[in-house]
Tab-separated table of C-alpha atoms and ligand atoms in Angstrom:
chain	number	residue	atom	x	y	z
A	1	UNK	CA	187.277	262.042	80.995
A	2	UNK	CA	189.804	259.575	79.641
A	3	UNK	CA	187.229	256.748	79.473
A	4	UNK	CA	185.553	258.542	76.547
A	5	UNK	CA	188.687	258.425	74.427
A	6	UNK	CA	187.899	255.249	72.470
A	7	UNK	CA	184.540	256.632	71.427
A	8	UNK	CA	186.110	259.713	69.803
A	9	UNK	CA	187.790	257.413	67.357
A	10	UNK	CA	184.628	255.491	66.674
A	11	UNK	CA	182.453	258.537	66.137
A	12	UNK	CA	184.733	260.408	63.727
A	13	UNK	CA	183.768	264.043	63.188
A	14	UNK	CA	181.764	265.209	66.155
A	15	UNK	CA	180.410	268.139	64.151
A	16	UNK	CA	178.111	266.145	61.892
A	17	UNK	CA	174.866	266.316	63.840
A	18	UNK	CA	174.790	270.050	64.357
A	19	UNK	CA	175.705	271.260	60.917
A	20	UNK	CA	173.118	268.994	59.319
A	21	UNK	CA	170.414	269.788	61.771
A	22	UNK	CA	170.523	273.543	62.031
A	23	UNK	CA	169.712	275.839	59.143
A	24	UNK	CA	168.326	273.370	56.604
A	25	UNK	CA	165.867	271.578	58.877
A	26	UNK	CA	164.408	274.613	60.544
A	27	UNK	CA	164.383	276.830	57.458
A	28	UNK	CA	162.777	274.212	55.287
A	29	UNK	CA	160.218	272.642	57.539
A	30	UNK	CA	159.195	275.161	60.138
A	31	UNK	CA	156.961	277.992	59.107
A	32	UNK	CA	158.503	281.347	60.004
A	33	UNK	CA	155.821	282.074	62.589
A	34	UNK	CA	156.510	278.781	64.352
A	35	UNK	CA	160.250	279.481	64.479
A	36	UNK	CA	159.606	282.860	66.002
A	37	UNK	CA	157.180	281.327	68.508
A	38	UNK	CA	159.796	278.759	69.530
A	39	UNK	CA	162.468	281.371	70.180
A	40	UNK	CA	159.928	283.529	71.995
A	41	UNK	CA	158.897	280.653	74.233
A	42	UNK	CA	162.508	279.899	75.042
A	43	UNK	CA	162.820	283.411	76.346
A	44	UNK	CA	159.511	283.443	78.097
A	45	UNK	CA	159.579	280.280	80.168
A	46	UNK	CA	162.372	281.260	82.537
A	47	UNK	CA	162.215	283.695	85.412
A	48	UNK	CA	163.523	286.273	83.000
A	49	UNK	CA	164.318	289.660	84.418
A	50	UNK	CA	164.542	291.085	80.923
A	51	UNK	CA	168.005	292.389	81.693
A	52	UNK	CA	171.036	291.589	79.587
A	53	UNK	CA	174.154	289.923	80.874
A	54	UNK	CA	175.009	291.582	84.109
A	55	UNK	CA	177.708	289.727	85.996
A	56	UNK	CA	180.269	290.475	83.341
A	57	UNK	CA	179.126	294.096	83.354
A	58	UNK	CA	179.972	294.404	87.016
A	59	UNK	CA	176.537	293.832	88.574
A	60	UNK	CA	176.237	290.998	91.030
A	61	UNK	CA	173.303	289.228	89.470
A	62	UNK	CA	174.208	286.284	87.267
A	63	UNK	CA	171.994	285.349	84.333
A	64	UNK	CA	172.085	281.637	83.496
A	65	UNK	CA	170.550	279.981	80.436
A	66	UNK	CA	169.717	276.343	81.175
A	67	UNK	CA	168.768	273.985	78.339
A	68	UNK	CA	167.071	270.981	79.953
A	69	UNK	CA	166.593	267.615	78.235
A	70	UNK	CA	162.852	267.384	78.840
A	71	UNK	CA	160.466	266.009	81.437
A	72	UNK	CA	160.845	262.337	80.562
A	73	UNK	CA	161.241	260.880	84.053
A	74	UNK	CA	160.848	261.401	87.782
A	75	UNK	CA	164.589	262.000	87.879
A	76	UNK	CA	164.329	264.830	85.367
A	77	UNK	CA	161.477	266.488	87.254
A	78	UNK	CA	163.517	266.406	90.470
A	79	UNK	CA	166.555	267.738	88.611
A	80	UNK	CA	164.614	270.676	87.153
A	81	UNK	CA	163.187	271.509	90.580
A	82	UNK	CA	166.657	271.394	92.124
A	83	UNK	CA	168.075	273.768	89.494
A	84	UNK	CA	165.182	276.218	89.790
A	85	UNK	CA	165.275	276.261	93.604
A	86	UNK	CA	169.050	276.558	93.801
A	87	UNK	CA	169.076	279.411	91.274
A	88	UNK	CA	166.562	281.288	93.361
A	89	UNK	CA	168.485	280.679	96.569
A	90	UNK	CA	171.760	281.758	94.955
A	91	UNK	CA	170.251	284.912	93.427
A	92	UNK	CA	170.845	283.637	89.898
A	93	UNK	CA	168.342	284.702	87.216
A	94	UNK	CA	167.409	281.538	85.362
A	95	UNK	CA	166.285	281.313	81.777
A	96	UNK	CA	165.006	277.760	81.456
A	97	UNK	CA	163.967	275.752	78.424
A	98	UNK	CA	162.635	272.201	77.975
A	99	UNK	CA	163.880	270.515	74.766
A	100	UNK	CA	161.386	267.648	74.849
A	101	UNK	CA	164.278	265.219	74.362
A	102	UNK	CA	165.221	266.715	70.992
A	103	UNK	CA	168.753	267.829	70.268
A	104	UNK	CA	167.654	270.436	67.706
A	105	UNK	CA	165.523	272.128	70.386
A	106	UNK	CA	168.471	272.233	72.773
A	107	UNK	CA	170.693	273.751	70.097
A	108	UNK	CA	168.008	276.402	69.380
A	109	UNK	CA	167.774	277.190	73.085
A	110	UNK	CA	171.543	277.533	73.475
A	111	UNK	CA	171.749	279.764	70.408
A	112	UNK	CA	168.999	281.926	71.824
A	113	UNK	CA	170.888	282.227	75.130
A	114	UNK	CA	173.990	283.301	73.211
A	115	UNK	CA	171.963	285.978	71.407
A	116	UNK	CA	170.565	287.163	74.733
A	117	UNK	CA	174.134	287.422	76.064
A	118	UNK	CA	173.528	285.444	79.239
A	119	UNK	CA	176.489	285.202	81.614
A	120	UNK	CA	176.696	281.421	81.686
A	121	UNK	CA	175.071	278.539	79.832
A	122	UNK	CA	174.432	275.177	81.462
A	123	UNK	CA	172.840	272.179	79.800
A	124	UNK	CA	172.283	268.472	80.011
A	125	UNK	CA	173.009	267.175	76.497
A	126	UNK	CA	170.280	264.823	75.322
A	127	UNK	CA	172.819	262.816	73.286
A	128	UNK	CA	176.619	262.776	73.389
A	129	UNK	CA	177.593	263.835	69.874
A	130	UNK	CA	176.964	266.788	67.598
A	131	UNK	CA	177.675	269.716	69.915
A	132	UNK	CA	180.927	271.226	68.666
A	133	UNK	CA	179.425	273.883	66.381
A	134	UNK	CA	177.086	275.423	68.946
A	135	UNK	CA	179.666	275.148	71.733
A	136	UNK	CA	182.138	276.962	69.514
A	137	UNK	CA	179.576	279.726	69.013
A	138	UNK	CA	179.278	280.093	72.791
A	139	UNK	CA	183.046	280.116	73.162
A	140	UNK	CA	183.417	282.825	70.517
A	141	UNK	CA	180.770	284.865	72.350
A	142	UNK	CA	182.886	284.355	75.524
A	143	UNK	CA	180.011	282.705	77.376
A	144	UNK	CA	181.227	279.848	79.586
A	145	UNK	CA	179.373	276.531	79.328
A	146	UNK	CA	178.904	274.031	82.149
A	147	UNK	CA	177.808	270.484	81.324
A	148	UNK	CA	175.289	269.246	83.853
A	149	UNK	CA	174.277	265.609	84.372
A	150	UNK	CA	175.237	264.281	80.908
A	151	UNK	CA	178.517	264.492	79.005
A	152	UNK	CA	179.326	265.419	75.419
A	153	UNK	CA	181.653	263.360	73.282
A	154	UNK	CA	183.937	266.068	71.967
A	155	UNK	CA	187.680	266.101	71.486
A	156	UNK	CA	187.904	269.810	72.264
A	157	UNK	CA	187.867	270.111	76.045
A	158	UNK	CA	188.058	273.903	75.861
A	159	UNK	CA	184.436	274.066	74.670
A	160	UNK	CA	183.150	273.756	78.244
A	161	UNK	CA	184.458	274.661	81.683
A	162	UNK	CA	183.485	271.594	83.662
A	163	UNK	CA	181.193	268.577	83.719
A	164	UNK	CA	179.090	268.036	86.828
A	165	UNK	CA	177.245	264.737	87.202
A	166	UNK	CA	177.285	261.040	87.998
A	167	UNK	CA	179.650	258.272	86.976
A	168	UNK	CA	177.205	256.295	84.819
A	169	UNK	CA	179.645	253.452	84.093
A	170	UNK	CA	180.017	252.906	87.825
A	171	UNK	CA	176.224	252.860	88.209
A	172	UNK	CA	175.933	250.130	85.570
A	173	UNK	CA	178.725	248.211	87.284
A	174	UNK	CA	176.970	248.339	90.647
A	175	UNK	CA	173.804	246.968	89.023
A	176	UNK	CA	175.741	244.114	87.416
A	177	UNK	CA	177.720	243.323	90.567
A	178	UNK	CA	174.514	242.980	92.566
A	179	UNK	CA	173.144	240.535	89.989
A	180	UNK	CA	176.332	238.451	90.027
A	181	UNK	CA	176.098	238.207	93.816
A	182	UNK	CA	172.365	237.602	93.873
A	183	UNK	CA	172.385	234.839	91.302
A	184	UNK	CA	175.233	233.003	93.069
A	185	UNK	CA	175.580	229.502	91.702
A	186	UNK	CA	172.163	229.513	89.999
A	187	UNK	CA	172.091	228.116	86.469
A	188	UNK	CA	171.308	230.231	83.432
A	189	UNK	CA	170.131	233.771	84.171
A	190	UNK	CA	168.346	235.437	81.265
A	191	UNK	CA	168.434	239.219	81.435
A	192	UNK	CA	166.500	241.705	79.306
A	193	UNK	CA	167.818	245.253	79.212
A	194	UNK	CA	165.734	248.411	78.858
A	195	UNK	CA	168.146	251.008	77.557
A	196	UNK	CA	167.883	254.754	77.997
A	197	UNK	CA	167.717	257.197	75.092
A	198	UNK	CA	169.855	256.013	72.183
A	199	UNK	CA	173.111	257.958	72.075
A	200	UNK	CA	172.697	259.477	75.561
A	201	UNK	CA	175.691	259.244	77.901
A	202	UNK	CA	173.783	257.420	80.674
A	203	UNK	CA	172.441	254.831	78.199
A	204	UNK	CA	175.851	254.143	76.665
A	205	UNK	CA	177.671	254.068	79.994
A	206	UNK	CA	175.134	252.108	82.027
A	207	UNK	CA	175.106	249.419	79.342
A	208	UNK	CA	178.897	249.318	79.323
A	209	UNK	CA	179.274	249.156	83.128
A	210	UNK	CA	176.729	246.350	83.477
A	211	UNK	CA	178.284	244.291	80.674
A	212	UNK	CA	181.686	244.680	82.298
A	213	UNK	CA	180.423	243.522	85.713
A	214	UNK	CA	178.751	240.347	84.397
A	215	UNK	CA	181.330	239.389	81.782
A	216	UNK	CA	183.148	236.817	83.923
A	217	UNK	CA	179.836	234.993	84.501
A	218	UNK	CA	178.783	233.426	81.207
A	219	UNK	CA	175.632	231.935	82.765
A	220	UNK	CA	174.275	235.499	83.009
A	221	UNK	CA	173.159	236.436	79.506
A	222	UNK	CA	171.581	239.605	78.161
A	223	UNK	CA	169.104	237.971	75.768
A	224	UNK	CA	167.438	241.180	74.546
A	225	UNK	CA	168.306	244.871	74.809
A	226	UNK	CA	166.301	247.777	73.447
A	227	UNK	CA	165.654	251.436	74.154
A	228	UNK	CA	162.642	252.567	76.167
A	229	UNK	CA	163.786	256.202	75.909
A	230	UNK	CA	163.934	256.628	79.722
A	231	UNK	CA	160.111	256.834	79.905
A	232	UNK	CA	157.543	254.739	81.735
A	233	UNK	CA	155.459	254.177	78.595
A	234	UNK	CA	158.581	253.239	76.632
A	235	UNK	CA	159.613	250.719	79.298
A	236	UNK	CA	156.141	249.188	79.330
A	237	UNK	CA	155.928	248.867	75.564
A	238	UNK	CA	159.359	247.306	75.131
A	239	UNK	CA	158.766	244.940	78.049
A	240	UNK	CA	155.469	243.794	76.527
A	241	UNK	CA	157.326	242.904	73.330
A	242	UNK	CA	160.122	241.162	75.286
A	243	UNK	CA	157.576	239.066	77.217
A	244	UNK	CA	155.898	237.978	74.002
A	245	UNK	CA	159.072	236.811	72.321
A	246	UNK	CA	160.985	235.442	75.338
A	247	UNK	CA	159.254	232.950	77.641
A	248	UNK	CA	162.233	232.601	80.012
A	249	UNK	CA	163.048	236.061	81.308
A	250	UNK	CA	164.623	235.976	84.796
A	251	UNK	CA	165.764	239.578	85.221
A	252	UNK	CA	165.018	243.058	83.894
A	253	UNK	CA	167.873	245.558	83.959
A	254	UNK	CA	166.348	249.011	83.333
A	255	UNK	CA	168.578	252.061	82.859
A	256	UNK	CA	166.163	254.091	85.004
A	257	UNK	CA	163.334	253.687	87.527
A	258	UNK	CA	160.626	254.915	85.171
A	259	UNK	CA	161.299	252.209	82.584
A	260	UNK	CA	161.420	249.646	85.420
A	261	UNK	CA	158.028	250.892	86.627
A	262	UNK	CA	156.656	250.545	83.103
A	263	UNK	CA	158.076	246.997	82.978
A	264	UNK	CA	156.262	246.160	86.232
A	265	UNK	CA	152.956	247.046	84.568
A	266	UNK	CA	153.758	244.813	81.589
A	267	UNK	CA	154.864	241.905	83.824
A	268	UNK	CA	151.717	242.120	85.952
A	269	UNK	CA	149.533	242.303	82.833
A	270	UNK	CA	151.225	239.109	81.644
A	271	UNK	CA	150.186	237.392	84.900
A	272	UNK	CA	153.668	237.265	86.433
A	273	UNK	CA	154.904	238.660	89.732
A	274	UNK	CA	157.513	241.440	89.450
A	275	UNK	CA	160.295	241.096	91.998
A	276	UNK	CA	159.704	237.320	92.277
A	277	UNK	CA	159.018	235.600	88.923
A	278	UNK	CA	161.089	238.282	87.237
A	279	UNK	CA	163.613	240.289	89.236
A	280	UNK	CA	164.088	243.957	88.460
A	281	UNK	CA	167.183	246.144	88.807
A	282	UNK	CA	166.964	249.869	88.039
A	283	UNK	CA	168.948	253.097	88.396
A	284	UNK	CA	167.943	256.505	89.880
A	285	UNK	CA	166.223	255.831	93.264
A	286	UNK	CA	163.465	258.429	92.834
A	287	UNK	CA	160.430	258.202	95.156
A	288	UNK	CA	158.228	255.991	92.938
A	289	UNK	CA	161.113	253.621	92.298
A	290	UNK	CA	162.018	253.437	95.993
A	291	UNK	CA	158.361	252.767	96.871
A	292	UNK	CA	158.228	249.867	94.385
A	293	UNK	CA	161.499	248.564	95.859
A	294	UNK	CA	160.115	248.777	99.399
A	295	UNK	CA	156.958	247.005	98.145
A	296	UNK	CA	159.044	244.126	96.799
A	297	UNK	CA	158.324	244.782	93.106
A	298	UNK	CA	161.856	245.958	92.335
A	299	UNK	CA	164.861	244.083	93.765
A	300	UNK	CA	167.718	246.584	93.657
A	301	UNK	CA	168.185	250.270	92.773
A	302	UNK	CA	171.457	252.081	92.147
A	303	UNK	CA	171.202	255.712	93.160
A	304	UNK	CA	171.757	258.586	90.736
A	305	UNK	CA	171.285	261.955	92.379
A	306	UNK	CA	169.329	264.644	90.484
A	307	UNK	CA	170.117	267.258	93.138
A	308	UNK	CA	172.760	269.089	91.132
A	309	UNK	CA	171.401	272.622	91.554
A	310	UNK	CA	173.549	273.889	94.434
A	311	UNK	CA	176.787	272.603	92.934
A	312	UNK	CA	175.866	274.064	89.553
A	313	UNK	CA	175.266	277.550	90.996
A	314	UNK	CA	178.473	277.307	92.976
A	315	UNK	CA	180.538	276.258	89.957
A	316	UNK	CA	178.963	279.020	87.838
A	317	UNK	CA	179.913	281.678	90.363
A	318	UNK	CA	183.461	280.360	90.515
A	319	UNK	CA	183.819	280.241	86.738
A	320	UNK	CA	182.503	283.792	86.376
A	321	UNK	CA	184.855	284.980	89.126
A	322	UNK	CA	187.728	283.597	87.074
A	323	UNK	CA	188.530	280.826	89.558
A	324	UNK	CA	189.803	277.486	88.316
A	325	UNK	CA	187.291	274.673	88.687
A	326	UNK	CA	187.963	270.936	88.345
A	327	UNK	CA	187.240	269.662	84.841
A	328	UNK	CA	185.059	266.892	86.292
A	329	UNK	CA	182.860	266.975	89.408
A	330	UNK	CA	181.434	263.541	90.245
A	331	UNK	CA	178.252	263.139	92.288
A	332	UNK	CA	178.376	260.823	95.303
A	333	UNK	CA	175.840	258.023	95.281
A	334	UNK	CA	174.839	254.776	96.954
A	335	UNK	CA	172.522	251.833	96.200
A	336	UNK	CA	169.540	250.187	97.904
A	337	UNK	CA	168.093	246.734	98.424
A	338	UNK	CA	164.500	246.282	99.605
A	339	UNK	CA	165.204	246.606	103.339
A	340	UNK	CA	167.404	249.661	102.788
A	341	UNK	CA	164.668	251.276	100.677
A	342	UNK	CA	162.127	250.827	103.474
A	343	UNK	CA	164.497	252.503	105.903
A	344	UNK	CA	165.434	255.349	103.545
A	345	UNK	CA	161.984	256.204	102.141
A	346	UNK	CA	160.696	258.477	104.912
A	347	UNK	CA	163.614	260.882	104.549
A	348	UNK	CA	164.099	260.787	100.770
A	349	UNK	CA	164.275	264.230	99.227
A	350	UNK	CA	163.186	263.237	95.724
B	401	GYE	O1	168.788	258.456	85.000
B	401	GYE	C1	166.930	259.253	83.748
B	401	GYE	C2	166.741	260.528	83.031
B	401	GYE	O2	170.619	261.749	82.637
B	401	GYE	C3	171.001	260.726	84.716
B	401	GYE	O3	168.025	260.847	82.537
B	401	GYE	C4	170.012	261.223	83.760
B	401	GYE	C5	168.988	260.209	83.331
B	401	GYE	C6	168.192	259.569	84.463
B	401	GYE	O4	165.768	260.533	82.119
B	401	GYE	O5	165.868	258.938	84.597
């Protein structure tokens, strides 16, 4: 991932987050019973066979620990479903945990998987930085790690086997390129941006790709940009504030469908017509987003596929069989305008 290189320099020591967050926070603020309950729930919520690592011991069954970001969006729900279904189909025993968008919960989950001696750990890092300590623990325990969906910003590439997911910079670029084309020779175009979770790879990269695509067109200006945390309620709230302080918004660029859908509610409540008075561009192309696009309330959606389950199981099997896997596996994706959404909707899988 050479494009991440500049950020290593900017971020300095990638260890900071983890070392600060672990022992002190949980020991000081969580009652012992609550800590135990958390670890117990991490173990309980997967389809846990109760067996210890087996693939390495010569049995066929692979035990995977998956630390999910949360359930913040339609995309995430589809992603979780894909992973659970693919695990079942591939005969992989899945231990699954939901971190509720908190890095400390993901670190707890991963540590618990290490203690349980799973065969492989996969996770979608909620933010990019602060993973080196826990990944080093997994490496020392000889448990391979596969990054799924989101990347980590770490200089040590030996801490994980591969990274499977989308090219988020490209997604942002596609969104920006559509806007450049759509606005043609129009005068000033005022854009407000609803960013994803602060510090998350898709938020950083989608912002970067969009900025890059519009930079040769100074009439297109991002006049406000704030995080809506990838949620519908977050998108609505931030959009309400944007509408109050900016009378001349032409375009909303939302880093995911859910925030765009929240923005639609805010725009309608303000007496404006989404898709017409204010154009909306989003990323993901989940069912609700595609429906709003087909209905004319969104103008363009860049696809980001959540269906990573099959590839993840496949890569895990290869890694555990000692095969070499590519260090980066990029998901193939397209984009939709309103007519294309109408045509695609009946056969959409998510
Ligand atoms: O776009 C958003 C979700 O990491 C690609 O996370 C994922 C993003 C997705 O919350 O809807």
